[in-house]
mmCIF file of C-alpha atoms and ligand atoms in Angstrom:
data_model
loop_
_atom_site.group_PDB
_atom_site.id
_atom_site.type_symbol
_atom_site.label_atom_id
_atom_site.label_comp_id
_atom_site.label_asym_id
_atom_site.label_seq_id
_atom_site.Cartn_x
_atom_site.Cartn_y
_atom_site.Cartn_z
ATOM 1 C CA MET E 238 -6.780 34.354 11.837
ATOM 2 C CA SER E 239 -4.404 31.687 10.442
ATOM 3 C CA ALA E 240 -4.166 31.503 6.709
ATOM 4 C CA GLN E 241 -3.643 27.786 6.948
ATOM 5 C CA LYS E 242 -5.955 25.832 4.548
ATOM 6 C CA LYS E 243 -8.466 23.604 6.511
ATOM 7 C CA SER E 244 -7.653 19.970 5.692
ATOM 8 C CA ARG E 245 -10.527 17.809 4.474
ATOM 9 C CA ARG E 246 -8.405 14.700 4.654
ATOM 10 C CA MET E 247 -9.745 11.650 6.387
ATOM 11 C CA THR E 248 -7.940 11.064 9.723
ATOM 12 C CA ALA E 249 -7.004 7.770 11.434
ATOM 13 C CA PRO E 250 -9.656 8.368 14.235
ATOM 14 C CA GLN E 251 -12.240 8.748 11.453
ATOM 15 C CA ILE E 252 -11.120 5.521 9.895
ATOM 16 C CA GLN E 253 -11.379 3.921 13.348
ATOM 17 C CA ALA E 254 -14.921 5.239 13.643
ATOM 18 C CA ARG E 255 -16.005 3.397 10.488
ATOM 19 C CA LYS E 256 -15.893 0.053 12.413
ATOM 20 C CA GLY E 257 -18.923 -2.077 11.296
ATOM 21 C CA GLY E 258 -20.086 0.751 9.106
ATOM 22 C CA GLN E 259 -19.731 1.346 5.329
ATOM 23 C CA PRO E 260 -16.650 -0.758 4.061
ATOM 24 C CA ILE E 261 -13.468 1.108 4.058
ATOM 25 C CA VAL E 262 -12.039 1.355 0.545
ATOM 26 C CA CYS E 263 -8.091 1.132 0.579
ATOM 27 C CA LEU E 264 -5.420 0.769 -2.112
ATOM 28 C CA THR E 265 -1.749 1.134 -2.163
ATOM 29 C CA ALA E 266 -0.044 4.110 -3.941
ATOM 30 C CA TYR E 267 3.552 4.983 -4.561
ATOM 31 C CA SER E 268 3.665 8.174 -6.620
ATOM 32 C CA THR E 269 2.037 11.567 -6.822
ATOM 33 C CA PRO E 270 0.225 11.119 -10.153
ATOM 34 C CA MET E 271 -1.251 7.783 -9.100
ATOM 35 C CA ALA E 272 -2.305 9.163 -5.639
ATOM 36 C CA ARG E 273 -4.072 12.118 -7.559
ATOM 37 C CA ILE E 274 -6.030 9.623 -9.571
ATOM 38 C CA LEU E 275 -6.953 7.302 -6.720
ATOM 39 C CA ASP E 276 -7.672 10.024 -4.050
ATOM 40 C CA GLU E 277 -11.258 10.754 -4.928
ATOM 41 C CA SER E 278 -12.430 7.163 -4.863
ATOM 42 C CA VAL E 279 -10.813 5.702 -1.792
ATOM 43 C CA ASP E 280 -10.847 6.384 1.905
ATOM 44 C CA LEU E 281 -7.309 5.356 2.590
ATOM 45 C CA LEU E 282 -4.021 5.057 0.572
ATOM 46 C CA LEU E 283 -1.262 2.879 2.006
ATOM 47 C CA VAL E 284 2.285 3.525 0.815
ATOM 48 C CA GLY E 285 3.109 -0.098 1.138
ATOM 49 C CA ASP E 286 6.580 -1.618 1.367
ATOM 50 C CA SER E 287 5.235 -3.718 -1.605
ATOM 51 C CA LEU E 288 6.845 -0.951 -3.572
ATOM 52 C CA GLY E 289 10.104 -3.033 -3.251
ATOM 53 C CA MET E 290 8.602 -5.535 -5.506
ATOM 54 C CA VAL E 291 6.250 -3.624 -7.779
ATOM 55 C CA ILE E 292 8.366 -0.514 -8.252
ATOM 56 C CA TYR E 293 12.021 -1.594 -7.618
ATOM 57 C CA GLY E 294 11.840 -5.126 -8.837
ATOM 58 C CA LEU E 295 13.049 -6.684 -5.703
ATOM 59 C CA ASP E 296 12.279 -10.355 -4.817
ATOM 60 C CA SER E 297 10.792 -9.401 -1.392
ATOM 61 C CA THR E 298 10.042 -6.419 0.814
ATOM 62 C CA LEU E 299 13.095 -6.923 2.889
ATOM 63 C CA GLY E 300 15.449 -4.694 0.883
ATOM 64 C CA VAL E 301 13.189 -1.633 1.290
ATOM 65 C CA THR E 302 14.768 1.193 3.273
ATOM 66 C CA LEU E 303 13.322 4.013 5.532
ATOM 67 C CA ASP E 304 14.560 6.574 2.950
ATOM 68 C CA MET E 305 12.677 4.865 0.151
ATOM 69 C CA MET E 306 9.461 4.767 2.262
ATOM 70 C CA ILE E 307 9.870 8.396 3.174
ATOM 71 C CA ALA E 308 10.483 9.561 -0.445
ATOM 72 C CA HIS E 309 7.482 7.703 -1.743
ATOM 73 C CA GLY E 310 5.346 8.622 1.260
ATOM 74 C CA ALA E 311 6.032 12.323 0.640
ATOM 75 C CA ALA E 312 5.207 11.845 -3.039
ATOM 76 C CA VAL E 313 1.917 10.207 -2.346
ATOM 77 C CA ARG E 314 0.983 12.805 0.265
ATOM 78 C CA ARG E 315 1.565 15.602 -2.280
ATOM 79 C CA GLY E 316 -1.129 13.996 -4.543
ATOM 80 C CA VAL E 317 -3.835 13.697 -1.917
ATOM 81 C CA GLU E 318 -6.465 15.945 -0.727
ATOM 82 C CA LYS E 319 -9.115 13.580 0.777
ATOM 83 C CA ALA E 320 -7.688 10.135 1.683
ATOM 84 C CA CYS E 321 -5.928 9.151 4.909
ATOM 85 C CA VAL E 322 -2.396 8.362 3.966
ATOM 86 C CA ILE E 323 -0.591 5.619 5.863
ATOM 87 C CA VAL E 324 3.092 4.745 5.382
ATOM 88 C CA ASP E 325 4.585 1.211 5.905
ATOM 89 C CA MET E 326 7.530 0.926 8.275
ATOM 90 C CA PRO E 327 10.221 -1.066 6.388
ATOM 91 C CA PHE E 328 11.982 -4.185 7.658
ATOM 92 C CA GLY E 329 14.625 -3.435 10.290
ATOM 93 C CA SER E 330 13.268 0.104 11.180
ATOM 94 C CA TYR E 331 11.166 -0.841 14.020
ATOM 95 C CA GLN E 332 11.621 -4.393 15.358
ATOM 96 C CA ALA E 333 14.707 -3.761 17.642
ATOM 97 C CA SER E 334 12.854 -1.673 20.285
ATOM 98 C CA PRO E 335 10.010 0.801 20.841
ATOM 99 C CA GLU E 336 12.563 3.598 20.889
ATOM 100 C CA GLN E 337 14.012 2.548 17.542
ATOM 101 C CA ALA E 338 10.421 2.389 16.138
ATOM 102 C CA PHE E 339 9.578 5.819 17.515
ATOM 103 C CA ARG E 340 12.626 7.483 15.933
ATOM 104 C CA ALA E 341 11.846 5.873 12.487
ATOM 105 C CA ALA E 342 8.065 6.634 12.738
ATOM 106 C CA ALA E 343 8.665 10.192 13.874
ATOM 107 C CA ARG E 344 10.873 10.689 10.677
ATOM 108 C CA VAL E 345 8.043 9.221 8.558
ATOM 109 C CA MET E 346 5.370 11.506 10.120
ATOM 110 C CA ALA E 347 7.574 14.689 9.985
ATOM 111 C CA GLU E 348 9.082 14.104 6.564
ATOM 112 C CA THR E 349 5.997 12.817 4.641
ATOM 113 C CA GLY E 350 2.982 14.524 6.351
ATOM 114 C CA ALA E 351 1.350 11.030 6.600
ATOM 115 C CA ASP E 352 -1.573 10.410 8.943
ATOM 116 C CA GLY E 353 -0.025 7.266 10.485
ATOM 117 C CA VAL E 354 2.175 4.305 10.025
ATOM 118 C CA LYS E 355 1.743 0.624 9.570
ATOM 119 C CA LEU E 356 3.854 -2.178 10.968
ATOM 120 C CA GLU E 357 3.707 -5.940 10.813
ATOM 121 C CA GLY E 358 3.641 -8.199 13.897
ATOM 122 C CA GLY E 359 1.536 -9.547 16.772
ATOM 123 C CA THR E 360 1.979 -9.948 20.435
ATOM 124 C CA GLU E 361 5.879 -9.314 20.111
ATOM 125 C CA MET E 362 5.042 -5.907 18.711
ATOM 126 C CA ALA E 363 2.326 -4.892 21.100
ATOM 127 C CA GLU E 364 4.486 -2.927 23.369
ATOM 128 C CA THR E 365 5.863 -0.883 20.356
ATOM 129 C CA VAL E 366 2.348 -0.281 19.068
ATOM 130 C CA ALA E 367 1.360 1.161 22.555
ATOM 131 C CA PHE E 368 4.634 3.193 22.703
ATOM 132 C CA LEU E 369 3.959 4.851 19.389
ATOM 133 C CA SER E 370 0.173 5.340 19.916
ATOM 134 C CA ARG E 371 0.645 6.996 23.288
ATOM 135 C CA ARG E 372 3.264 9.385 21.749
ATOM 136 C CA GLY E 373 0.961 10.655 19.025
ATOM 137 C CA ILE E 374 1.581 8.290 16.087
ATOM 138 C CA PRO E 375 -1.508 6.402 14.819
ATOM 139 C CA VAL E 376 -0.594 2.801 14.067
ATOM 140 C CA MET E 377 -2.194 0.288 11.690
ATOM 141 C CA GLY E 378 -1.303 -3.253 12.609
ATOM 142 C CA HIS E 379 -0.845 -6.147 10.147
ATOM 143 C CA VAL E 380 -1.203 -9.887 11.047
ATOM 144 C CA GLY E 381 -1.675 -13.172 9.343
ATOM 145 C CA LEU E 382 0.613 -13.373 6.335
ATOM 146 C CA MET E 383 3.435 -10.857 7.066
ATOM 147 C CA PRO E 384 5.650 -10.443 4.016
ATOM 148 C CA GLN E 385 8.513 -9.190 6.156
ATOM 149 C CA SER E 386 8.617 -12.586 7.869
ATOM 150 C CA VAL E 387 8.400 -14.855 4.808
ATOM 151 C CA ASN E 388 11.709 -16.358 5.707
ATOM 152 C CA VAL E 389 10.434 -17.824 8.967
ATOM 153 C CA ALA E 390 6.843 -18.449 7.852
ATOM 154 C CA GLY E 391 7.860 -20.675 4.965
ATOM 155 C CA GLY E 392 7.106 -18.359 2.046
ATOM 156 C CA PHE E 393 3.922 -16.748 0.785
ATOM 157 C CA ARG E 394 1.128 -19.026 1.848
ATOM 158 C CA SER E 395 -2.220 -18.822 3.505
ATOM 159 C CA HIS E 396 -2.267 -18.710 7.249
ATOM 160 C CA GLY E 397 -4.528 -20.026 10.021
ATOM 161 C CA ARG E 398 -5.217 -23.441 8.463
ATOM 162 C CA ASP E 399 -4.544 -25.374 11.639
ATOM 163 C CA TYR E 400 -5.738 -24.686 15.210
ATOM 164 C CA LYS E 401 -2.319 -23.711 16.620
ATOM 165 C CA GLU E 402 -1.603 -21.168 13.833
ATOM 166 C CA GLY E 403 -5.133 -19.848 14.030
ATOM 167 C CA GLU E 404 -4.898 -19.303 17.768
ATOM 168 C CA ARG E 405 -1.741 -17.394 17.382
ATOM 169 C CA ILE E 406 -3.191 -15.137 14.739
ATOM 170 C CA ARG E 407 -6.214 -14.557 17.051
ATOM 171 C CA GLN E 408 -3.926 -13.628 19.966
ATOM 172 C CA ASP E 409 -1.799 -11.424 17.742
ATOM 173 C CA ALA E 410 -4.867 -9.485 16.455
ATOM 174 C CA LEU E 411 -6.132 -9.055 20.027
ATOM 175 C CA ALA E 412 -2.744 -7.834 21.383
ATOM 176 C CA ILE E 413 -2.366 -5.251 18.568
ATOM 177 C CA ALA E 414 -5.917 -3.904 19.071
ATOM 178 C CA GLU E 415 -5.541 -3.786 22.813
ATOM 179 C CA ALA E 416 -2.194 -1.888 22.430
ATOM 180 C CA GLY E 417 -4.094 1.006 20.671
ATOM 181 C CA ALA E 418 -3.803 0.304 16.915
ATOM 182 C CA PHE E 419 -6.474 2.288 14.986
ATOM 183 C CA SER E 420 -7.020 -0.451 12.535
ATOM 184 C CA LEU E 421 -5.629 -3.862 11.532
ATOM 185 C CA VAL E 422 -4.667 -5.477 8.150
ATOM 186 C CA ILE E 423 -5.368 -9.081 7.963
ATOM 187 C CA GLU E 424 -3.488 -10.655 5.111
ATOM 188 C CA GLY E 425 -3.673 -14.136 3.543
ATOM 189 C CA THR E 426 -5.696 -15.640 6.246
ATOM 190 C CA VAL E 427 -8.511 -18.327 6.045
ATOM 191 C CA GLU E 428 -11.941 -16.656 5.678
ATOM 192 C CA PRO E 429 -13.597 -17.985 8.764
ATOM 193 C CA LEU E 430 -10.759 -16.857 11.076
ATOM 194 C CA ALA E 431 -10.625 -13.371 9.458
ATOM 195 C CA ARG E 432 -14.402 -13.076 9.876
ATOM 196 C CA GLU E 433 -14.078 -14.247 13.526
ATOM 197 C CA ILE E 434 -11.347 -11.621 14.265
ATOM 198 C CA THR E 435 -13.419 -8.916 12.654
ATOM 199 C CA GLU E 436 -16.338 -9.814 14.922
ATOM 200 C CA MET E 437 -14.100 -9.971 17.951
ATOM 201 C CA LEU E 438 -12.172 -6.583 17.535
ATOM 202 C CA THR E 439 -13.519 -3.158 18.315
ATOM 203 C CA ILE E 440 -11.133 -1.615 15.667
ATOM 204 C CA PRO E 441 -11.730 -1.990 11.902
ATOM 205 C CA THR E 442 -10.033 -4.950 10.116
ATOM 206 C CA ILE E 443 -8.863 -4.374 6.516
ATOM 207 C CA GLY E 444 -8.665 -7.551 4.444
ATOM 208 C CA ILE E 445 -6.377 -8.715 1.744
ATOM 209 C CA GLY E 446 -6.882 -12.290 0.946
ATOM 210 C CA ALA E 447 -9.001 -12.515 4.118
ATOM 211 C CA SER E 448 -12.755 -12.071 4.201
ATOM 212 C CA PRO E 449 -15.651 -10.051 2.713
ATOM 213 C CA ALA E 450 -16.713 -9.538 6.285
ATOM 214 C CA CYS E 451 -13.654 -7.391 7.123
ATOM 215 C CA ASP E 452 -14.506 -3.747 7.745
ATOM 216 C CA GLY E 453 -12.545 -2.725 4.674
ATOM 217 C CA GLN E 454 -10.555 -4.244 1.839
ATOM 218 C CA ILE E 455 -7.062 -3.343 0.337
ATOM 219 C CA LEU E 456 -5.205 -4.391 -2.883
ATOM 220 C CA VAL E 457 -1.897 -3.484 -4.276
ATOM 221 C CA VAL E 458 -2.894 -0.936 -6.948
ATOM 222 C CA ASP E 459 -0.421 -2.382 -9.570
ATOM 223 C CA ASP E 460 -2.066 -5.787 -9.081
ATOM 224 C CA MET E 461 -5.589 -4.671 -9.465
ATOM 225 C CA LEU E 462 -4.768 -2.477 -12.537
ATOM 226 C CA GLY E 463 -2.808 -5.271 -14.270
ATOM 227 C CA LEU E 464 0.381 -3.333 -14.183
ATOM 228 C CA PHE E 465 2.322 -5.849 -12.268
ATOM 229 C CA THR E 466 1.925 -9.189 -14.105
ATOM 230 C CA GLU E 467 4.852 -11.350 -12.804
ATOM 231 C CA PHE E 468 2.452 -13.351 -10.728
ATOM 232 C CA GLN E 469 -1.165 -13.087 -9.573
ATOM 233 C CA PRO E 470 -2.069 -14.241 -6.079
ATOM 234 C CA LYS E 471 -5.413 -15.945 -5.735
ATOM 235 C CA PHE E 472 -6.853 -12.959 -3.810
ATOM 236 C CA VAL E 473 -6.141 -10.447 -6.574
ATOM 237 C CA LYS E 474 -8.939 -9.418 -8.863
ATOM 238 C CA ARG E 475 -7.777 -7.476 -11.966
ATOM 239 C CA TYR E 476 -10.081 -4.585 -12.741
ATOM 240 C CA ALA E 477 -8.020 -3.442 -15.807
ATOM 241 C CA ASN E 478 -5.193 -4.703 -17.933
ATOM 242 C CA LEU E 479 -2.923 -1.732 -18.196
ATOM 243 C CA ALA E 480 0.237 -3.532 -18.997
ATOM 244 C CA GLU E 481 -1.401 -4.641 -22.209
ATOM 245 C CA ASP E 482 -2.750 -1.134 -22.957
ATOM 246 C CA ILE E 483 0.724 0.274 -22.360
ATOM 247 C CA HIS E 484 2.300 -2.302 -24.742
ATOM 248 C CA LYS E 485 -0.194 -1.492 -27.438
ATOM 249 C CA ALA E 486 0.342 2.299 -27.038
ATOM 250 C CA VAL E 487 4.135 1.971 -27.215
ATOM 251 C CA GLU E 488 3.982 -0.327 -30.221
ATOM 252 C CA SER E 489 1.928 2.409 -32.064
ATOM 253 C CA TYR E 490 4.437 4.995 -30.980
ATOM 254 C CA ALA E 491 7.333 2.886 -32.213
ATOM 255 C CA GLU E 492 5.683 2.291 -35.599
ATOM 256 C CA GLU E 493 4.990 5.911 -36.127
ATOM 257 C CA VAL E 494 8.548 7.027 -35.226
ATOM 258 C CA ARG E 495 9.991 4.354 -37.419
ATOM 259 C CA GLY E 496 7.534 5.512 -40.343
ATOM 260 C CA ARG E 497 8.306 9.256 -39.646
ATOM 261 C CA GLN E 498 4.414 9.862 -38.922
ATOM 262 C CA PHE E 499 5.405 11.269 -35.419
ATOM 263 C CA PRO E 500 5.993 14.088 -34.784
ATOM 264 C CA ALA E 501 3.328 15.511 -37.263
ATOM 265 C CA ALA E 502 3.224 19.125 -38.100
ATOM 266 C CA GLU E 503 0.918 19.907 -35.134
ATOM 267 C CA HIS E 504 3.684 18.790 -32.792
ATOM 268 C CA CYS E 505 6.336 20.892 -34.185
ATOM 269 C CA PHE E 506 7.256 24.572 -33.822
ATOM 270 C CA GLY E 507 7.533 26.524 -37.163
ATOM 271 C CA ALA E 508 6.912 25.136 -40.680
ATOM 272 C CA VAL E 509 7.877 21.588 -41.229
ATOM 273 C CA ARG E 510 9.928 20.617 -44.358
ATOM 274 C CA PRO E 511 9.779 16.975 -45.701
ATOM 275 C CA VAL E 512 12.470 14.884 -44.133
ATOM 276 C CA ARG E 513 15.186 13.722 -46.590
ATOM 277 C CA VAL E 514 15.998 10.134 -45.780
ATOM 278 C CA VAL E 515 19.707 9.150 -46.458
ATOM 279 C CA GLY E 516 19.935 6.404 -48.962
ATOM 280 C CA GLU E 517 16.437 6.988 -50.446
HETATM 281 O O1 LIG Z 223 2.981 -3.385 1.473
HETATM 282 C C1 LIG Z 223 1.807 -3.501 1.129
HETATM 283 O O2 LIG Z 223 1.455 -3.154 0.059
HETATM 284 C C2 LIG Z 223 0.860 -4.108 2.210
HETATM 285 C C3 LIG Z 223 -0.552 -4.364 1.794
HETATM 286 C C4 LIG Z 223 -0.558 -5.473 0.785
HETATM 287 C C5 LIG Z 223 -1.455 -4.453 2.948
HETATM 288 O O3 LIG Z 223 1.323 -4.352 3.276
#
């Protein structure tokens, strides 16, 4: 008998089967320690290309590379025992052709151990979604506000406000679902439209700035923990204020180092003699 440990991780088909059931809890993650903390409470962890902004301080997600996604994807996967792990395909790694997308996605799957990939796009990406899905790569779609397309979309703004744009998002969602995606992120889209798409599709929708009617919700973990504070989109709810807690902790540390209260005897090896301060 194989000595291989049986995985109890949630799979993409199991996420897909949650359509219309208990809401799917998703967060982003970028590192092993954070993934370990989040794993027990969520169904799915997305290694989002938002890491370009929240981890690397870039202005957008456009500068994120495949190697960066693979390094963080593998780190997150190492911290997870239960959640489904999906890795974002970065800008430029999949848009040229289905073959280019397959080569990049195959690297992600093989080098990270992830359960699937996510890519942005609508009707124009449907062929690629079908190409990957038929070759064994579970794909999560992403429509509405697509951060990799901010330069043509006119910045970070809500989508689907007029009939023409709403109709395009509806067609995009349908095309990606019909192409075989196992789930679909709807980002920054007016609530009635996100609700309508959720009712129309047979795969789960995951909302971010979308609708409580979506089959699941996702937030960028650094946003909801108050770690990334440069700006706060309307759709973010802060559940903690860790930047403030870190600031307070570091101030205490700095004060104790300057006052020679740290390290104390219990932090040292061997007997501690009083420090002679030059000039005192
Ligand atoms: O990159 C990301 O974190 C995402 C989520 C916001 C859905 O795409």
